[in-house]
Coordinates of C-alpha atoms and ligand atoms in Angstrom, one line a residue:
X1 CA -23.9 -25.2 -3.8
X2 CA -20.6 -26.9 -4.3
X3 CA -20.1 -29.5 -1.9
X4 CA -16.5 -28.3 -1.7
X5 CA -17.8 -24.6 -0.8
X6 CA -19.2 -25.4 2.2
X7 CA -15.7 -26.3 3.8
X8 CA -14.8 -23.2 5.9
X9 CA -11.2 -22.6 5.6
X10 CA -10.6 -22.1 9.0
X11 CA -8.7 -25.1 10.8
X12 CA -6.6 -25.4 14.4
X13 CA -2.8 -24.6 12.7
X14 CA 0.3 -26.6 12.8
X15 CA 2.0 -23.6 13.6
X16 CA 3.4 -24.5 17.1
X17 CA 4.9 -21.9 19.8
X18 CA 8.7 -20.8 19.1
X19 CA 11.4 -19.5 21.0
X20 CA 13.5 -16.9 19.2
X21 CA 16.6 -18.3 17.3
X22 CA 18.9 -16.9 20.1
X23 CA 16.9 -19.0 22.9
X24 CA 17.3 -22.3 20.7
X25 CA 21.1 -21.8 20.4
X26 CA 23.5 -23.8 22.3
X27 CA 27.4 -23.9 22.4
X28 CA 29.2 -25.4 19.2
X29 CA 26.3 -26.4 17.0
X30 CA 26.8 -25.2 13.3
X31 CA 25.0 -24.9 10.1
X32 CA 27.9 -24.9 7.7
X33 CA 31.2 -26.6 7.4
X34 CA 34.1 -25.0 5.8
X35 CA 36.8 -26.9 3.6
X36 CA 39.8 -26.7 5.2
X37 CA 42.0 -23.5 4.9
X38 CA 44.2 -23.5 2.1
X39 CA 45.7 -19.9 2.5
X40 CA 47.8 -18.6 5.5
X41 CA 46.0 -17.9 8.3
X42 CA 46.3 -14.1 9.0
X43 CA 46.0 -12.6 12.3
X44 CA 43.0 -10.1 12.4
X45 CA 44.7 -7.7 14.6
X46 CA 47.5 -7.4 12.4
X47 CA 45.8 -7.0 9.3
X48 CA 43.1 -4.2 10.9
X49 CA 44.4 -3.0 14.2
X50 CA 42.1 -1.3 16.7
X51 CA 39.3 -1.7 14.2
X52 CA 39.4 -6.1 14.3
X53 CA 36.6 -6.7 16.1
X54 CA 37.2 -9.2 18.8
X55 CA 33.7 -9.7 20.8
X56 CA 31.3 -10.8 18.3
X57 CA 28.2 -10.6 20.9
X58 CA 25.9 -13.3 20.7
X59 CA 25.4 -15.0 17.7
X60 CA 22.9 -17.9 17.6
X61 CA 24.8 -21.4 17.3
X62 CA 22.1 -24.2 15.6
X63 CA 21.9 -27.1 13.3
X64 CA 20.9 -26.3 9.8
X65 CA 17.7 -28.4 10.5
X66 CA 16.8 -26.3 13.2
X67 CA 17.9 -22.8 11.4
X68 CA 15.5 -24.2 8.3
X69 CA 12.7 -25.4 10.5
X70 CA 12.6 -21.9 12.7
X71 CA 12.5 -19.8 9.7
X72 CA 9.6 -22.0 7.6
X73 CA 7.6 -22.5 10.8
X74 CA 7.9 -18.3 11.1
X75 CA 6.7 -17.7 7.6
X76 CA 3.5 -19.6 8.3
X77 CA 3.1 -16.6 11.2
X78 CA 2.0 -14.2 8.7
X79 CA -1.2 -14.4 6.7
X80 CA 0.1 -13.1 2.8
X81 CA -2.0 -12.6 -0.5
X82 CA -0.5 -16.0 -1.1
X83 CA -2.3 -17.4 1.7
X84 CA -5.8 -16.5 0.5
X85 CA -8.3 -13.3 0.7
X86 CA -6.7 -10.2 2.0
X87 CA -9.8 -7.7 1.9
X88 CA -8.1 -4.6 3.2
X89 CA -9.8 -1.7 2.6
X90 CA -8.0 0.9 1.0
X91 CA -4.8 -0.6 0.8
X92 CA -5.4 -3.1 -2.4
X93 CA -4.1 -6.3 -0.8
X94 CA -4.0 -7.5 -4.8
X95 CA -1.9 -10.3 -6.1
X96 CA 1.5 -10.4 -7.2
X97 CA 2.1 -12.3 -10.7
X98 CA 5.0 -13.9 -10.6
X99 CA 5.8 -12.7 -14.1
X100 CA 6.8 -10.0 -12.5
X101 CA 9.0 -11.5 -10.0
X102 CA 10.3 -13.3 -12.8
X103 CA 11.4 -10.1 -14.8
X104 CA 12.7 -8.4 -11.8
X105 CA 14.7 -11.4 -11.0
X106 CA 16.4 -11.2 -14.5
X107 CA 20.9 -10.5 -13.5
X108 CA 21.2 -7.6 -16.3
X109 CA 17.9 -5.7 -14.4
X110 CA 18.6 -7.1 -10.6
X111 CA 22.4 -6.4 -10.4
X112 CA 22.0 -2.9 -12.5
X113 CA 23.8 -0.6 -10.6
X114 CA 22.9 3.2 -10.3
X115 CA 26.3 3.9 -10.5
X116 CA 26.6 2.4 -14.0
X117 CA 27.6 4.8 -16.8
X118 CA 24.7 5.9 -18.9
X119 CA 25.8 3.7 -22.1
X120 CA 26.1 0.2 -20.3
X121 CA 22.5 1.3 -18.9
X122 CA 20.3 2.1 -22.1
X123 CA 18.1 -0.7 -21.1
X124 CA 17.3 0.1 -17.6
X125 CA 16.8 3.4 -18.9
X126 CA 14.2 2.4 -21.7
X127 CA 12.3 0.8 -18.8
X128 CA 11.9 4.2 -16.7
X129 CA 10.7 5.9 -20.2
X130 CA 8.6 3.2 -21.1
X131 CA 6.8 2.9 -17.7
X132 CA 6.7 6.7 -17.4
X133 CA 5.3 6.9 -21.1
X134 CA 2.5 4.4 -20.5
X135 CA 1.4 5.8 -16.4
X136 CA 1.1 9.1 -18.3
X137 CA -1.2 7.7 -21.2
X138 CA -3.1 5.9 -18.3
X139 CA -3.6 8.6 -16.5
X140 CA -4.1 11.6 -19.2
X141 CA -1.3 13.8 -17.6
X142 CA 1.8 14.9 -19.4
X143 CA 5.0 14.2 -17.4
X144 CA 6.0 12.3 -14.4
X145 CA 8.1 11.6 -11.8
X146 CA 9.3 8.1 -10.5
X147 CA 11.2 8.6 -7.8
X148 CA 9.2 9.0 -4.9
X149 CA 8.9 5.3 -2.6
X150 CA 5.6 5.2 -1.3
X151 CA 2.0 6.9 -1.9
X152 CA 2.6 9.6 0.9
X153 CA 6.0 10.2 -0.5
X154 CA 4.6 11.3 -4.1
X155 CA 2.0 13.6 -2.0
X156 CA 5.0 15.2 -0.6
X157 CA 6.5 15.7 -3.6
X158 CA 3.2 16.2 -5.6
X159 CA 2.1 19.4 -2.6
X160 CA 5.8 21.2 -3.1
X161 CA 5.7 21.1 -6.8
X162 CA 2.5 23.1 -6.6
X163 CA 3.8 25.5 -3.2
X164 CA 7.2 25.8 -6.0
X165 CA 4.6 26.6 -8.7
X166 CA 2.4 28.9 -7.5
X167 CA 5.6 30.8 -5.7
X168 CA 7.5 30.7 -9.1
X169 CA 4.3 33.4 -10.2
X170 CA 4.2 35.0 -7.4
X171 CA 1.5 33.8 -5.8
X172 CA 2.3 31.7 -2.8
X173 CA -0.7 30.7 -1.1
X174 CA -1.3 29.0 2.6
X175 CA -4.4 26.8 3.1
X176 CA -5.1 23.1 1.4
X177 CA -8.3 22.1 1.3
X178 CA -9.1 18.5 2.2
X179 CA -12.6 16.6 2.2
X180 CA -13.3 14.5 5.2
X181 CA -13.0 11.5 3.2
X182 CA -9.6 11.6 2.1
X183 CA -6.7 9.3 3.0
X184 CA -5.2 10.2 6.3
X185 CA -2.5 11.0 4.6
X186 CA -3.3 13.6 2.9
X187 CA -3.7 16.4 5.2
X188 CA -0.1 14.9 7.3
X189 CA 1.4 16.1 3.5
X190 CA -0.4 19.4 3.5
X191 CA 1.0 20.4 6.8
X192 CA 3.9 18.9 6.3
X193 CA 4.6 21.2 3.2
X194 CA 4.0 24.1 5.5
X195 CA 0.2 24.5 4.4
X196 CA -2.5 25.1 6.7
X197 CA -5.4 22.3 6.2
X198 CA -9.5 23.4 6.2
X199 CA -11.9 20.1 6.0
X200 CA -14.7 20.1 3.3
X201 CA -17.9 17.9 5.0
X202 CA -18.7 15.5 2.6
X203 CA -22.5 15.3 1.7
X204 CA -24.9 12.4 2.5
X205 CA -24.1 11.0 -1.1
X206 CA -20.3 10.9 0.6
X207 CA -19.1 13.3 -2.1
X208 CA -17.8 16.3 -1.8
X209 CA -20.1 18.9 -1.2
X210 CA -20.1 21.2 -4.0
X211 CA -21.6 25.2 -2.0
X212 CA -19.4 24.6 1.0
X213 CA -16.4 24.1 -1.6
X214 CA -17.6 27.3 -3.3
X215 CA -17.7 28.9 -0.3
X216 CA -14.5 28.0 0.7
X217 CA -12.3 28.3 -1.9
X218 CA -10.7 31.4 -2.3
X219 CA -7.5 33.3 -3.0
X220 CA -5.6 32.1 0.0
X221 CA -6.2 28.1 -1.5
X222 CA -2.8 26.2 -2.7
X223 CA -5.6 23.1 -3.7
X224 CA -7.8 21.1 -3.2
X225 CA -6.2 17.6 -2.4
X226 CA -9.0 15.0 -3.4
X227 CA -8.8 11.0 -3.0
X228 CA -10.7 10.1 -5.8
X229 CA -12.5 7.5 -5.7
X230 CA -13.1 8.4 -2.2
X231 CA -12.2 6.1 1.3
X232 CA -16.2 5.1 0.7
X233 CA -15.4 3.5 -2.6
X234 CA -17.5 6.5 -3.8
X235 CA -16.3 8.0 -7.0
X236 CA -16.6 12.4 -7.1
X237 CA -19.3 12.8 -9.8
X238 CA -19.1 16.5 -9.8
X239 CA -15.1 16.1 -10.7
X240 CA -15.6 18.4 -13.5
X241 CA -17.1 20.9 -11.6
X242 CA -15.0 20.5 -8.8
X243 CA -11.9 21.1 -11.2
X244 CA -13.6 24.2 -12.6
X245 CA -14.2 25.9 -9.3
X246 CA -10.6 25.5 -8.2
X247 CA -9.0 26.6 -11.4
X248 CA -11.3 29.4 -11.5
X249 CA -9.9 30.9 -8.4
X250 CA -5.9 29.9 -9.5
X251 CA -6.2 26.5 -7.3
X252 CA -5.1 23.4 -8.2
X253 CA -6.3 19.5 -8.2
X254 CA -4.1 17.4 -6.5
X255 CA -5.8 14.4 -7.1
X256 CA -4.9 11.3 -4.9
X257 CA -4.4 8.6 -7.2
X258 CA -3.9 5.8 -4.7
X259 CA -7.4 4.1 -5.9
X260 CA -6.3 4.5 -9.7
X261 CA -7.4 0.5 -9.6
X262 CA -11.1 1.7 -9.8
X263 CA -10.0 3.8 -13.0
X264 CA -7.2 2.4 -14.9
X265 CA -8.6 2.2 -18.7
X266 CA -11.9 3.7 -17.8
X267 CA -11.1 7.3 -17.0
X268 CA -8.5 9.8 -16.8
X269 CA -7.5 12.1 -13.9
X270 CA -5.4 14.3 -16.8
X271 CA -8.9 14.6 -18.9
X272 CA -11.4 14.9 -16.0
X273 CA -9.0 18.1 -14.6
X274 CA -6.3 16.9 -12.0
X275 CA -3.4 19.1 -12.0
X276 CA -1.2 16.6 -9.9
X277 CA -1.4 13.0 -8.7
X278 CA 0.4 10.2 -7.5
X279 CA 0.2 6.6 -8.0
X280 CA 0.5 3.6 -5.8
X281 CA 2.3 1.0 -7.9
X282 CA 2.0 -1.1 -4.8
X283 CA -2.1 -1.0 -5.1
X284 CA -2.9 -0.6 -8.4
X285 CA 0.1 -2.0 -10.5
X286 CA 0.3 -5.1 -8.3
X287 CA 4.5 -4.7 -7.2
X288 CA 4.4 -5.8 -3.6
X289 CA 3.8 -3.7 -0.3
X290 CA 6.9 -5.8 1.3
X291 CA 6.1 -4.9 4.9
X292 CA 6.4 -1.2 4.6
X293 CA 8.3 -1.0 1.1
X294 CA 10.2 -0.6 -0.8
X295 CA 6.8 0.9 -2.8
X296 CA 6.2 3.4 -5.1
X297 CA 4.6 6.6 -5.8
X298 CA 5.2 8.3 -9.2
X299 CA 3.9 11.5 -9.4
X300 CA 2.7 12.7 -13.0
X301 CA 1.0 16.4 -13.8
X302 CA 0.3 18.6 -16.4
X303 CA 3.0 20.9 -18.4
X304 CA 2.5 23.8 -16.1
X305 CA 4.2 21.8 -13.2
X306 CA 7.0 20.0 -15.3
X307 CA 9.5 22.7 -14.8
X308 CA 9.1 21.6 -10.8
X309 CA 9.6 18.0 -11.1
X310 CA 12.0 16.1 -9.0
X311 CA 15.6 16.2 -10.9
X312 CA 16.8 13.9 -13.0
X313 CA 14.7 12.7 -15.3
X314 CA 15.0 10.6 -18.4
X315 CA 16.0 12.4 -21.4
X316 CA 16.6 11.4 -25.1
X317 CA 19.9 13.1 -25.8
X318 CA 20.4 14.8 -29.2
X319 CA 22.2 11.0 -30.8
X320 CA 19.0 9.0 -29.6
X321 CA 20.7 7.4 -26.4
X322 CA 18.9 8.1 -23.1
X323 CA 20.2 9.5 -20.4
X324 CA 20.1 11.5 -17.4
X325 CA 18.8 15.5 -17.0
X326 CA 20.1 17.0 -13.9
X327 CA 20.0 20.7 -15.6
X328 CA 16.8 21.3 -14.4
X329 CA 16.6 24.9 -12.4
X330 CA 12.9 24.8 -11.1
X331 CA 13.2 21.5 -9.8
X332 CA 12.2 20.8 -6.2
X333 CA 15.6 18.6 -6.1
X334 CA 16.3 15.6 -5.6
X335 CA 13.2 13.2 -3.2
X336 CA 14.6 9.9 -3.3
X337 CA 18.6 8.6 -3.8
X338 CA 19.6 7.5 -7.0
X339 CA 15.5 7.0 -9.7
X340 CA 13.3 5.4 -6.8
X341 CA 12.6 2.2 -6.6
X342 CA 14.2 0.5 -9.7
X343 CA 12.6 -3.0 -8.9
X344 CA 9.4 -1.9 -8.3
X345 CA 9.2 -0.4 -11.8
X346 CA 10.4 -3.2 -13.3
X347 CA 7.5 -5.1 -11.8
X348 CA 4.9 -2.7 -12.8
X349 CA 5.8 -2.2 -16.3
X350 CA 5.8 -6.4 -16.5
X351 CA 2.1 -6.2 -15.2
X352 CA 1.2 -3.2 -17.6
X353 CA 2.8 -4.8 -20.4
X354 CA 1.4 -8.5 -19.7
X355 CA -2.4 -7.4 -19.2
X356 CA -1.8 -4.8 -22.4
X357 CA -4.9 -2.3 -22.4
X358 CA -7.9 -4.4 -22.5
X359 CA -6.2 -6.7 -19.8
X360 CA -6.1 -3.5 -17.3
X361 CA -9.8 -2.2 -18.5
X362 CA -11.1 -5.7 -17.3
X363 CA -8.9 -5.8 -14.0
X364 CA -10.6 -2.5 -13.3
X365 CA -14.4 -4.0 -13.9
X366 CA -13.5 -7.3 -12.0
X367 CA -11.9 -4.7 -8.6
X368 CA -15.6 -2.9 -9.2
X369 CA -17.8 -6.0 -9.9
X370 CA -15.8 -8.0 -6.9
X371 CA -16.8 -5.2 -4.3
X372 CA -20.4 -4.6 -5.2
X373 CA -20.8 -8.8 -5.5
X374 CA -19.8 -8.4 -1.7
X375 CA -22.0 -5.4 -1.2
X376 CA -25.2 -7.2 -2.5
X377 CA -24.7 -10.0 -0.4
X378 CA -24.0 -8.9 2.5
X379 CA -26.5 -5.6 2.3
X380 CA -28.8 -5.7 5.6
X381 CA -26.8 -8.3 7.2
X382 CA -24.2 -5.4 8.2
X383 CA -25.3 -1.7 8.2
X384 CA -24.7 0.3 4.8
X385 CA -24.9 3.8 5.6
X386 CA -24.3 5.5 2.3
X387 CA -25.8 3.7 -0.8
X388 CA -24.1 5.4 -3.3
X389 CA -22.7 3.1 -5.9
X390 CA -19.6 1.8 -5.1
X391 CA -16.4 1.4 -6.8
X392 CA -13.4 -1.0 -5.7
X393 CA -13.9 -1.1 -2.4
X394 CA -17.3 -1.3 0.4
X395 CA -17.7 0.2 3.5
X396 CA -20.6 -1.4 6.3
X397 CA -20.4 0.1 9.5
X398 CA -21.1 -2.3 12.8
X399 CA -24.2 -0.5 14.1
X400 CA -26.5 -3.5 13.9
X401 CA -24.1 -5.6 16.0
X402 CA -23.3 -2.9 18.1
X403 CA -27.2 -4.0 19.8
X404 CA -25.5 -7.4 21.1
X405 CA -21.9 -5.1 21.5
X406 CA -20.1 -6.5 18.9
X407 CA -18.1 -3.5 17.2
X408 CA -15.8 -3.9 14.2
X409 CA -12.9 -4.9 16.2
X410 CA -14.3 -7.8 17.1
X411 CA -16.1 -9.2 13.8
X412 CA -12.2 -8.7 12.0
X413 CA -10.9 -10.9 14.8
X414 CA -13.6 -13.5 14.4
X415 CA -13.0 -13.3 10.7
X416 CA -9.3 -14.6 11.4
X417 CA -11.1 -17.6 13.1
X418 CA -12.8 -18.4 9.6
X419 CA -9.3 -18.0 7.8
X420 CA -9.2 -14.6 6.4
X421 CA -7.5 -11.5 7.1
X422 CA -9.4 -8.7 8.4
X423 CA -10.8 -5.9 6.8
X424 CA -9.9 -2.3 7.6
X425 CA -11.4 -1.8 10.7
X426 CA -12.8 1.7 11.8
X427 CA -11.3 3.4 8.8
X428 CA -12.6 5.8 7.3
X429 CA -13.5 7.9 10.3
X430 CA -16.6 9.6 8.3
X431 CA -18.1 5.6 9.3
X432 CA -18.3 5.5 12.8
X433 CA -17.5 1.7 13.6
X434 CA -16.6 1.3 9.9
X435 CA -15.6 -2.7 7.9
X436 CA -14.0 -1.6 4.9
X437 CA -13.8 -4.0 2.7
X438 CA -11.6 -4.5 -1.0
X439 CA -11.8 -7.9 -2.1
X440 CA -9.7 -6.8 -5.5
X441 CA -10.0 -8.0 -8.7
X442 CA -7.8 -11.0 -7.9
X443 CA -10.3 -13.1 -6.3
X444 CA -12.6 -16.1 -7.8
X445 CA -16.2 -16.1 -7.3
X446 CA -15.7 -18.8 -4.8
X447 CA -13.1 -17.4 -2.5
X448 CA -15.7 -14.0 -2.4
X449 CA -18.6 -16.8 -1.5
X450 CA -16.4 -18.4 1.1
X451 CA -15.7 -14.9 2.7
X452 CA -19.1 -14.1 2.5
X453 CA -20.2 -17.1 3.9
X454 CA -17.8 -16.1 6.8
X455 CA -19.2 -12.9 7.5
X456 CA -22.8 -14.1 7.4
X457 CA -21.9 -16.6 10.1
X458 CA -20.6 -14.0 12.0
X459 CA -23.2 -11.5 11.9
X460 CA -25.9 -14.2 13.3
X461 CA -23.1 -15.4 15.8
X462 CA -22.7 -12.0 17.0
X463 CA -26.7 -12.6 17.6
X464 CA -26.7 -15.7 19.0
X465 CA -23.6 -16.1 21.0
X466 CA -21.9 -12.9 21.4
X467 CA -19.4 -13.8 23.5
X468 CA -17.6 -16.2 20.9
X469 CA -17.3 -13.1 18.7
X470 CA -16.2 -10.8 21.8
X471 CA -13.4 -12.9 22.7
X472 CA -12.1 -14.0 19.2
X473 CA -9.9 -15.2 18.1
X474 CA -9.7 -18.8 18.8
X475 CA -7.8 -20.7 16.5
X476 CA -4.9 -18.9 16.6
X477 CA -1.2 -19.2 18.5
X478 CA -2.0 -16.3 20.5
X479 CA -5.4 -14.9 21.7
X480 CA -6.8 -11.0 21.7
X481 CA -3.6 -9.2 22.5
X482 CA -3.7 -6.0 25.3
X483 CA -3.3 -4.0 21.5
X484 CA -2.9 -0.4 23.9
X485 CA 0.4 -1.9 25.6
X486 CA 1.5 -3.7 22.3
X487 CA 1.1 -0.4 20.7
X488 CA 2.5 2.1 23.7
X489 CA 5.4 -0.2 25.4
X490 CA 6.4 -2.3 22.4
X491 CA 9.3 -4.6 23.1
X492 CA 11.7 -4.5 19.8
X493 CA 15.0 -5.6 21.7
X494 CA 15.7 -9.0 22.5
X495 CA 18.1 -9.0 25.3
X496 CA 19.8 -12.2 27.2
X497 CA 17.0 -13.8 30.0
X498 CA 19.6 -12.1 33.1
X499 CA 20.4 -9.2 31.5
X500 CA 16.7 -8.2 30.9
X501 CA 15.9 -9.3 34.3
X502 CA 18.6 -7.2 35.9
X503 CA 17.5 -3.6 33.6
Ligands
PLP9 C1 -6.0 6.6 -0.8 C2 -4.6 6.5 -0.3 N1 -3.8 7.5 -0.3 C3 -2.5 7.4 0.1 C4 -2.0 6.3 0.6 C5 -0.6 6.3 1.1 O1 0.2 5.4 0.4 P1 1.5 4.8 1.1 O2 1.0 3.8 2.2 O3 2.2 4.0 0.0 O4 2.4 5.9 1.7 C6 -2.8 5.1 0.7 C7 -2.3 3.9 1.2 O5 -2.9 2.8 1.1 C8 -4.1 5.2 0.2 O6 -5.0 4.2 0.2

């Protein structure tokens, strides 16, 4: 081995305790000086009335030193893809090139403005047609929407397109049907589009099972929604089949395209019988997740659904310029102000466009050949409780530690110790005490051996010394947090020391 390998990245931090910015303020300092006032000074009361504000509240006053120092010692706080290995299950932790920072960064693309008439925007346009031109040759459908801002957003909008479709033929229909190992999120859409939601039971392959969806599909079924590949990392082999049985009865495949980064360039949702999908351009097309967005879910389906889609969409008018269709009668309206997120789809078409085709079919082979690099090595030193091949993503469950007590919780916080972040813990809920773990295609053989390394060192500490893992983590500001007040009584407000203790 590499001498250098055997160098575990965990450290004690430089990161030191720090008040909040309003603590460190005292009276007069400043982080700015202004040239002196070379206009008349205007009284603010005269100028605005009632409406001048007056009391400013409580504004922090510090040196710029101070400001600059509290700010860079905060962003070390966070772990980030930038940091190292990010292995969260599920929700593609993958890197973002900075090419695409770059583009996005560009004035004529960041200071577009929606409100900009059609003909000063051809570019921007062209972008929103490319990108949707090249998701819908990735993906085999034949139109799409970009507006939606996250992957539960497009299921929203993907679920009323097919309640507006099926109503449109007279034919409304009340039940979804949703596997046990879907995302979460799936069956929150279903009833939140006023569906009723019956559970398939996966089989001990983790795939759907294929008689209890004959047996339950039936007129009353809207669709099926299937996350494809799976929560497992397992991909649906019967998909055909699964698409047959649906359609046969007038159902359709919503296909949850949030793992897309097992597929891209390989296979086709559109050719393999999905209906409806969305995408996650914050997993698979590598824009960032940004602490809860701004993301990204297009939605693309077949031509049955087009009539439904979101209004407007990009148009060629009749002299070549693009432009803006709101003339669109069937449309579910409007799901997002103005085209979604503009700088997100800036992003992803850079990443499309700088891998090209072959640079996205080997993305999707290293995402796939990353996980199950992870799975063979670390195969009987945690549990593996379906051995179905996997796809982007692996999922151990704890049960061998679980002899000495040491659940899943507890190996993700030791794995923090060894500096990493955690893997999904206890998700999905078909693997009781589940480690899901998606290394993505983004990292080098020797960052996967490193985190392997880790885990093996945990597993036989969990043997040997329980208690270290129990009470992880240790080198860390903070220690195991009491997460059931953090997540029931969270404090959000900073208020002045007196005033908090006189509430
Ligand atoms: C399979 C799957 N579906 C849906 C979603 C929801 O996407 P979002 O978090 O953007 O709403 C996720 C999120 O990671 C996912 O992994």
């Amino acid at each position: 081995m590499n001498p250098k390998q055997k160098i575990r990245k965990a450290t004690t931090h430089i990161s030191q305790n720090e008040p909040l910015i309003f603590e460190k303020s005292s009276a007069g300092k400043k982080a700015y000086k202004l040239p002196p006032l070379d206009v008349p000074e205007v009284d603010p009361a005269k100028l605005l009335g009632g409406h001048a504000r007056t009391d400013l509240g409580e504004i922090p006053e510090v040196s710029e030193i101070e400001i600059i120092r509290h700010y860079t010692r905060l962003s070390t706080w966070n772990y980030a893809v930038d940091h190292g290995m990010y292995p969260l299950g599920s929700c593609t932790m993958k890197y973002n090139p900075r090419v695409n920072e770059y583009v996005a960064r560009l004035m004529g693309l960041a200071e577009a403005h929606p409100y900009q008439p059609e003909r000063v925007s051809q570019g921007a346009l062209r972008i929103l047609k490319m990108l949707s031109e090249q998701l819908i040759e990735i993906t085999g459908m034949q139109a799409i929407t970009l507006q939606p801002a996250a992957g539960a957003h497009g299921e929203l909008t993907g679920i009323l397109m097919v309640r507006a479709y099926l109503e449109s033929r007279g034919n409304p229909r009340k039940k979804i049907l949703i596997p046990d190992s879907a995302h979460g999120t799936n069956p929150a859409t279903a009833a939140m589009s006023g569906y009723t939601v019956e559970n398939i039971k996966s089989n001990a392959l983790g795939m759907v099972d294929i008689a209890a969806l004959e047996a339950q599909v039936n007129h009353d079924v809207a669709a099926l929604m299937l996350t494809n590949p799976n929560t497992l990392g397992v991909f649906e082999q019967e998909i055909h089949k699964i698409a047959d049985i649906l359609h046969a009865k007038g159902a359709l495949l919503y296909m949850d395209g949030a793992n897309m980064n097992a597929l891209v360039g390989k296979v086709r949702p559109g050719d393999f019988g999905a209906d409806v999908l969305h995408l996650n351009l914050h997993k698979t097309f590598s824009t960032p997740h940004g602490g809860g967005g701004p993301g990204s879910g297009p939605v693309a389906c077949k031509k049955i659904l087009e009539p439904f889609l979101p209004a407007p969409v990009v148009s060629t008018k009749k002299d070549g310029t693009l432009g803006f269709d709101y003339n669109r009668p069937k449309s579910i309206g409007r799901v997002r102000m103005f085209y979604g997120n503009f700088g997100m789809h800036v992003r992803a078409l850079a990443y499309i466009m700088a891998n090209g085709p072959d640079g996205l079919r080997q993305t999707t082979e290293d995402a796939v050949l990353n996980a199950n690099y992870i799975r063979k090595k670390l195969e009987g030193v945690y549990d593996l409780p379906y051995r179905t091949p996997t796809m982007h993503e692996v999922v151990f469950s704890d049960r061998l530690q679980m002899a000495k007590g040491i659940k899943t919780g507890d190996i993700a916080k030791r794995l923090i110790d060894y500096g990493f972040h955690p893997y999904t813990v206890s998700f999905p809920l078909v693997v009781h005490g589940a480690l899901m773990i998606e290394p993505t295609e983004s990292e080098s053989k020797a960052e996967l051996d490193l985190f392997i390394d880790a885990m093996k060192a945990i597993a036989e500490e969990a043997e040997q010394n329980p208690e270290l893992v129990a009470e992880a983590p240790h080198n860390t500001r903070i220690s195991r947090l009491d997460e059931v007040s953090a997540a029931r009584k969270p404090v959000l407000r900073w208020r002045p020391q007196t005033e908090a203790v006189a509430k």
